[in-house]
Short mmCIF file of N, CA, C and O and ligand atoms in Angstrom, two decimals:
data_model
loop_
_atom_site.label_atom_id
_atom_site.label_comp_id
_atom_site.label_asym_id
_atom_site.label_seq_id
_atom_site.Cartn_x
_atom_site.Cartn_y
_atom_site.Cartn_z
N UNK A 2 2.47 17.21 -132.05
CA UNK A 2 3.32 15.81 -131.23
C UNK A 2 2.95 14.52 -131.63
O UNK A 2 3.95 13.72 -132.02
N UNK A 3 1.60 14.11 -132.12
CA UNK A 3 1.62 13.23 -132.12
C UNK A 3 2.29 12.51 -134.22
O UNK A 3 2.20 11.32 -134.44
N UNK A 4 2.44 13.60 -134.59
CA UNK A 4 2.49 13.17 -136.36
C UNK A 4 4.07 12.61 -136.13
O UNK A 4 4.36 11.61 -136.41
N UNK A 5 4.62 13.34 -135.20
CA UNK A 5 6.02 13.19 -135.30
C UNK A 5 6.57 11.20 -134.66
O UNK A 5 7.02 10.91 -134.64
N UNK A 6 5.36 11.36 -133.55
CA UNK A 6 5.45 9.94 -132.98
C UNK A 6 4.83 9.06 -133.75
O UNK A 6 5.47 7.76 -133.77
N UNK A 7 4.41 9.28 -134.99
CA UNK A 7 3.10 8.26 -135.46
C UNK A 7 4.26 7.89 -136.68
O UNK A 7 4.83 6.26 -136.62
N UNK A 8 5.34 8.81 -137.11
CA UNK A 8 6.55 8.28 -137.96
C UNK A 8 7.40 7.82 -137.31
O UNK A 8 8.33 7.17 -138.13
N UNK A 9 7.46 7.80 -136.19
CA UNK A 9 8.57 7.14 -135.71
C UNK A 9 8.04 5.68 -135.14
O UNK A 9 8.84 4.52 -135.39
N UNK A 10 7.08 5.49 -135.38
CA UNK A 10 6.52 4.33 -134.76
C UNK A 10 6.22 3.18 -135.93
O UNK A 10 6.71 2.24 -136.05
N UNK A 11 6.03 4.76 -137.57
CA UNK A 11 6.05 3.92 -138.29
C UNK A 11 7.58 3.18 -139.28
O UNK A 11 7.92 2.01 -139.49
N UNK A 12 8.16 4.18 -138.27
CA UNK A 12 9.70 3.88 -138.67
C UNK A 12 10.57 2.67 -138.27
O UNK A 12 11.13 1.34 -138.65
N UNK A 13 9.79 2.37 -137.36
CA UNK A 13 10.26 1.32 -135.98
C UNK A 13 9.50 0.08 -136.53
O UNK A 13 9.75 -1.30 -135.86
N UNK A 14 8.18 -0.12 -137.60
CA UNK A 14 7.71 -0.89 -137.25
C UNK A 14 6.98 -1.51 -136.25
O UNK A 14 6.37 -2.51 -136.38
N UNK A 15 6.46 -0.53 -135.27
CA UNK A 15 5.90 -0.76 -134.39
C UNK A 15 4.18 -0.69 -134.33
O UNK A 15 3.73 0.86 -134.39
N UNK A 16 3.61 -1.69 -135.05
CA UNK A 16 2.31 -1.42 -135.49
C UNK A 16 1.08 -0.81 -134.23
O UNK A 16 0.54 -0.25 -134.65
N UNK A 17 1.30 -1.44 -133.12
CA UNK A 17 0.40 -0.91 -132.15
C UNK A 17 0.94 0.11 -131.73
O UNK A 17 -0.48 1.12 -131.69
N UNK A 18 2.02 1.14 -132.02
CA UNK A 18 2.44 2.05 -131.15
C UNK A 18 1.75 3.10 -132.56
O UNK A 18 1.22 4.14 -132.30
N UNK A 19 1.51 2.65 -133.80
CA UNK A 19 1.47 3.20 -134.86
C UNK A 19 0.01 3.45 -134.66
O UNK A 19 -1.05 4.38 -134.74
N UNK A 20 -0.65 2.38 -134.69
CA UNK A 20 -2.51 2.62 -134.29
C UNK A 20 -2.55 3.64 -133.08
O UNK A 20 -3.76 4.36 -133.66
N UNK A 21 -2.24 3.60 -132.07
CA UNK A 21 -2.75 4.11 -131.02
C UNK A 21 -1.57 5.68 -131.26
O UNK A 21 -3.21 6.65 -130.61
N UNK A 22 -0.97 5.82 -132.01
CA UNK A 22 -0.59 7.46 -132.44
C UNK A 22 -1.60 7.97 -133.63
O UNK A 22 -2.14 9.09 -133.26
N UNK A 23 -1.87 6.91 -134.22
CA UNK A 23 -2.86 7.60 -135.35
C UNK A 23 -4.47 8.26 -134.55
O UNK A 23 -5.14 8.75 -135.19
N UNK A 24 -4.88 7.14 -133.98
CA UNK A 24 -6.05 7.18 -133.48
C UNK A 24 -6.11 8.39 -132.49
O UNK A 24 -6.85 9.55 -132.29
N UNK A 25 -4.98 8.59 -131.56
CA UNK A 25 -4.93 9.85 -130.62
C UNK A 25 -4.42 11.19 -131.57
O UNK A 25 -5.40 11.94 -131.12
N UNK A 26 -3.98 11.09 -132.40
CA UNK A 26 -3.93 12.16 -133.36
C UNK A 26 -5.11 12.71 -134.34
O UNK A 26 -5.89 13.96 -133.89
N UNK A 27 -6.19 11.30 -134.55
CA UNK A 27 -7.32 11.69 -134.90
C UNK A 27 -8.67 12.37 -134.10
O UNK A 27 -9.09 13.69 -134.32
N UNK A 28 -8.44 11.66 -133.08
CA UNK A 28 -9.07 12.09 -132.02
C UNK A 28 -8.90 13.32 -131.35
O UNK A 28 -9.95 14.38 -131.02
N UNK A 29 -7.49 13.85 -131.59
CA UNK A 29 -7.34 15.18 -130.67
C UNK A 29 -8.02 16.88 -131.78
O UNK A 29 -8.29 17.62 -131.63
N UNK A 30 -7.62 16.07 -133.22
CA UNK A 30 -8.36 17.02 -134.20
C UNK A 30 -9.82 17.08 -133.89
O UNK A 30 -9.94 18.01 -133.62
N UNK A 31 -10.64 15.94 -133.41
CA UNK A 31 -11.90 16.22 -133.02
C UNK A 31 -12.00 16.82 -131.91
O UNK A 31 -13.32 18.00 -131.61
N UNK A 32 -11.57 17.25 -130.66
CA UNK A 32 -10.91 17.57 -129.49
C UNK A 32 -11.22 18.99 -129.66
O UNK A 32 -11.77 20.49 -129.45
N UNK A 33 -10.00 19.72 -130.68
CA UNK A 33 -9.89 20.79 -131.20
C UNK A 33 -10.81 21.89 -132.05
O UNK A 33 -11.14 22.49 -131.65
N UNK A 34 -11.58 20.89 -132.87
CA UNK A 34 -12.37 21.53 -133.41
C UNK A 34 -13.87 21.71 -132.44
O UNK A 34 -14.86 22.94 -132.48
N UNK A 35 -14.30 20.80 -131.45
CA UNK A 35 -14.89 21.09 -130.64
C UNK A 35 -15.28 22.33 -129.50
O UNK A 35 -15.89 23.31 -129.32
N UNK A 36 -13.75 22.07 -128.84
CA UNK A 36 -13.06 23.25 -128.29
C UNK A 36 -13.46 24.56 -128.87
O UNK A 36 -13.92 25.44 -128.50
N UNK A 37 -12.92 24.54 -130.19
CA UNK A 37 -12.97 25.84 -130.90
C UNK A 37 -14.40 26.21 -131.25
O UNK A 37 -14.60 27.66 -131.29
N UNK A 38 -15.33 25.17 -131.49
CA UNK A 38 -16.75 25.74 -131.42
C UNK A 38 -17.52 26.29 -130.56
O UNK A 38 -18.29 26.84 -130.37
N UNK A 39 -16.81 25.86 -128.88
CA UNK A 39 -17.20 26.30 -127.85
C UNK A 39 -16.68 27.92 -128.12
O UNK A 39 -17.22 28.03 -127.02
N UNK A 40 -15.41 27.83 -127.91
CA UNK A 40 -15.04 29.35 -127.90
C UNK A 40 -15.83 30.42 -128.94
O UNK A 40 -16.16 31.31 -128.27
N UNK A 41 -16.24 29.84 -130.12
CA UNK A 41 -16.72 30.54 -131.17
C UNK A 41 -17.88 31.04 -130.52
O UNK A 41 -18.69 32.10 -130.58
N UNK A 42 -18.90 30.14 -129.80
CA UNK A 42 -20.09 30.59 -129.56
C UNK A 42 -20.38 30.52 -128.07
O UNK A 42 -21.02 31.12 -127.15
N UNK A 43 -19.04 31.63 -126.92
CA UNK A 43 -19.54 31.78 -125.82
C UNK A 43 -19.85 32.79 -125.30
O UNK A 43 -19.58 33.81 -126.02
N UNK A 44 -20.60 32.88 -124.89
CA UNK A 44 -21.62 33.56 -124.07
C UNK A 44 -22.86 34.06 -125.30
O UNK A 44 -23.06 35.14 -124.92
N UNK A 45 -23.53 33.63 -126.24
CA UNK A 45 -24.14 33.75 -127.29
C UNK A 45 -25.12 32.70 -126.96
O UNK A 45 -26.23 33.06 -127.97
N UNK A 46 -25.31 32.30 -125.85
CA UNK A 46 -26.30 31.49 -125.25
C UNK A 46 -26.64 30.36 -126.02
O UNK A 46 -28.20 30.02 -126.72
N UNK A 47 -26.09 29.74 -126.37
CA UNK A 47 -26.26 28.45 -127.32
C UNK A 47 -26.67 27.52 -127.14
O UNK A 47 -26.48 27.47 -125.31
N UNK A 48 -27.10 26.64 -127.49
CA UNK A 48 -28.27 25.39 -126.60
C UNK A 48 -26.89 24.43 -125.90
O UNK A 48 -25.91 24.69 -126.05
N UNK A 49 -27.38 23.48 -124.57
CA UNK A 49 -27.00 22.87 -123.91
C UNK A 49 -27.00 21.50 -124.44
O UNK A 49 -28.03 21.05 -124.51
N UNK A 50 -26.12 20.46 -124.66
CA UNK A 50 -26.31 19.11 -124.76
C UNK A 50 -24.90 18.63 -124.31
O UNK A 50 -23.75 19.04 -123.96
N UNK A 51 -25.30 17.17 -124.05
CA UNK A 51 -24.42 16.39 -123.80
C UNK A 51 -23.53 15.44 -124.83
O UNK A 51 -23.88 15.84 -125.57
N UNK A 52 -22.32 15.30 -124.32
CA UNK A 52 -21.31 14.80 -125.16
C UNK A 52 -21.24 13.68 -124.93
O UNK A 52 -21.44 13.04 -123.85
N UNK A 53 -20.70 12.89 -125.66
CA UNK A 53 -20.45 11.28 -125.60
C UNK A 53 -19.14 10.84 -125.79
O UNK A 53 -18.58 11.38 -127.22
N UNK A 54 -18.19 10.02 -125.50
CA UNK A 54 -16.87 9.62 -125.44
C UNK A 54 -17.02 8.25 -125.45
O UNK A 54 -17.18 7.31 -124.85
N UNK A 55 -16.11 7.99 -126.99
CA UNK A 55 -15.53 6.10 -126.94
C UNK A 55 -14.78 6.10 -126.03
O UNK A 55 -13.82 6.70 -125.78
N UNK A 56 -14.83 4.96 -125.20
CA UNK A 56 -14.35 4.65 -124.42
C UNK A 56 -13.02 4.08 -124.60
O UNK A 56 -12.25 3.37 -123.89
N UNK A 57 -12.70 3.41 -126.15
CA UNK A 57 -11.44 3.29 -126.19
C UNK A 57 -10.77 4.16 -126.71
O UNK A 57 -9.44 3.99 -126.68
N UNK A 58 -10.82 5.37 -127.51
CA UNK A 58 -9.75 5.94 -128.08
C UNK A 58 -10.31 7.31 -127.70
O UNK A 58 -9.53 8.14 -127.87
N UNK A 59 -11.51 8.00 -127.02
CA UNK A 59 -11.63 9.13 -126.41
C UNK A 59 -12.24 10.20 -127.62
O UNK A 59 -12.60 11.11 -127.75
N UNK A 60 -12.53 9.28 -128.79
CA UNK A 60 -13.17 10.40 -129.52
C UNK A 60 -14.58 10.88 -129.18
O UNK A 60 -15.24 10.35 -128.12
N UNK A 61 -14.92 12.06 -129.30
CA UNK A 61 -16.19 12.51 -128.62
C UNK A 61 -16.93 13.26 -130.15
O UNK A 61 -16.81 14.06 -130.26
N UNK A 62 -18.25 13.10 -129.63
CA UNK A 62 -19.06 13.89 -130.32
C UNK A 62 -20.32 14.27 -129.76
O UNK A 62 -20.71 14.16 -128.18
N UNK A 63 -20.96 15.60 -129.97
CA UNK A 63 -22.26 16.17 -129.41
C UNK A 63 -23.85 15.40 -129.71
O UNK A 63 -23.44 15.23 -131.05
N UNK A 64 -24.55 15.39 -129.08
CA UNK A 64 -25.75 14.93 -129.66
C UNK A 64 -26.05 13.90 -130.46
O UNK A 64 -26.31 12.42 -130.09
N UNK A 65 -25.47 13.46 -131.49
CA UNK A 65 -25.56 12.23 -132.34
C UNK A 65 -24.35 11.28 -132.15
O UNK A 65 -23.45 11.40 -132.92
N UNK A 66 -24.77 10.16 -131.37
CA UNK A 66 -23.91 9.06 -131.69
C UNK A 66 -23.96 8.26 -132.62
O UNK A 66 -24.82 7.62 -133.25
N UNK A 67 -22.51 8.10 -132.95
CA UNK A 67 -22.50 7.29 -134.69
C UNK A 67 -22.72 5.72 -134.34
O UNK A 67 -22.53 5.21 -133.05
N UNK A 68 -22.92 5.10 -135.15
CA UNK A 68 -23.41 3.53 -135.14
C UNK A 68 -22.16 2.63 -134.45
O UNK A 68 -22.12 2.27 -133.91
N UNK A 69 -20.99 3.66 -135.03
CA UNK A 69 -19.19 2.56 -134.71
C UNK A 69 -18.44 3.72 -134.74
O UNK A 69 -19.04 4.90 -135.26
N UNK A 70 -17.53 3.67 -133.82
CA UNK A 70 -16.54 5.22 -133.93
C UNK A 70 -16.08 5.18 -135.34
O UNK A 70 -15.31 4.48 -135.20
N UNK A 71 -15.87 6.65 -135.64
CA UNK A 71 -14.98 6.83 -136.86
C UNK A 71 -13.91 6.24 -137.15
O UNK A 71 -13.31 6.27 -137.89
N UNK A 72 -13.15 6.51 -135.31
CA UNK A 72 -11.92 6.44 -135.25
C UNK A 72 -11.42 4.93 -135.34
O UNK A 72 -10.33 4.40 -135.65
N UNK A 73 -12.00 4.18 -133.88
CA UNK A 73 -11.15 2.68 -133.73
C UNK A 73 -12.63 1.50 -133.78
O UNK A 73 -12.10 0.72 -133.51
N UNK A 74 -13.85 1.92 -134.25
CA UNK A 74 -15.04 0.98 -134.92
C UNK A 74 -15.41 0.08 -133.38
O UNK A 74 -16.40 -0.10 -133.69
N UNK A 75 -15.33 1.14 -132.79
CA UNK A 75 -16.09 0.74 -130.88
C UNK A 75 -17.63 1.19 -131.74
O UNK A 75 -17.97 2.14 -132.08
N UNK A 76 -18.26 0.23 -130.74
CA UNK A 76 -20.17 0.47 -131.19
C UNK A 76 -20.43 1.49 -130.48
O UNK A 76 -19.76 1.92 -129.10
N UNK A 77 -21.34 2.35 -130.87
CA UNK A 77 -21.31 3.78 -130.54
C UNK A 77 -22.15 3.50 -129.40
O UNK A 77 -22.61 4.75 -128.06
N UNK A 78 -22.98 2.35 -129.13
CA UNK A 78 -23.57 2.45 -127.44
C UNK A 78 -23.09 2.16 -126.69
O UNK A 78 -23.44 2.45 -125.46
N UNK A 79 -21.89 1.76 -127.29
CA UNK A 79 -20.67 1.73 -125.46
C UNK A 79 -20.30 2.99 -125.67
O UNK A 79 -19.42 3.08 -124.09
N UNK A 80 -20.51 4.11 -125.64
CA UNK A 80 -19.87 5.38 -125.68
C UNK A 80 -20.56 6.05 -124.43
O UNK A 80 -21.18 5.45 -123.43
N UNK A 81 -19.66 6.62 -123.37
CA UNK A 81 -19.89 7.21 -122.05
C UNK A 81 -20.62 8.63 -122.71
O UNK A 81 -19.83 9.54 -123.25
N UNK A 82 -21.71 8.66 -121.81
CA UNK A 82 -22.75 10.09 -121.90
C UNK A 82 -21.77 11.27 -120.76
O UNK A 82 -21.64 10.76 -119.34
N UNK A 83 -21.30 12.45 -121.28
CA UNK A 83 -20.87 13.55 -120.30
C UNK A 83 -21.72 14.62 -120.25
O UNK A 83 -22.24 15.46 -121.53
N UNK A 84 -22.56 14.69 -119.39
CA UNK A 84 -23.18 16.21 -119.01
C UNK A 84 -22.77 17.10 -118.92
O UNK A 84 -21.53 17.30 -118.28
FE1 FE2 B 130 -13.04 5.19 -130.50
#
């Protein structure tokens, strides 16, 4: 979905939309990887831990919060903890 929208934004020269769709696409890749990781370990007694979500773009990480969001550069200390 997002790659097509990103292409359209680029073609139209809409920089704000281009940035927004690029971020959404990058974050969706992370979410898919997290989801797959959970599905792969479902029912195998893996450890539980909190997740941290960037309040600007939605980038999500478990355990180690980065100093800066790798997608939008928001400071890691602003990430929201999700239990
Ligand atoms: Fe972010």
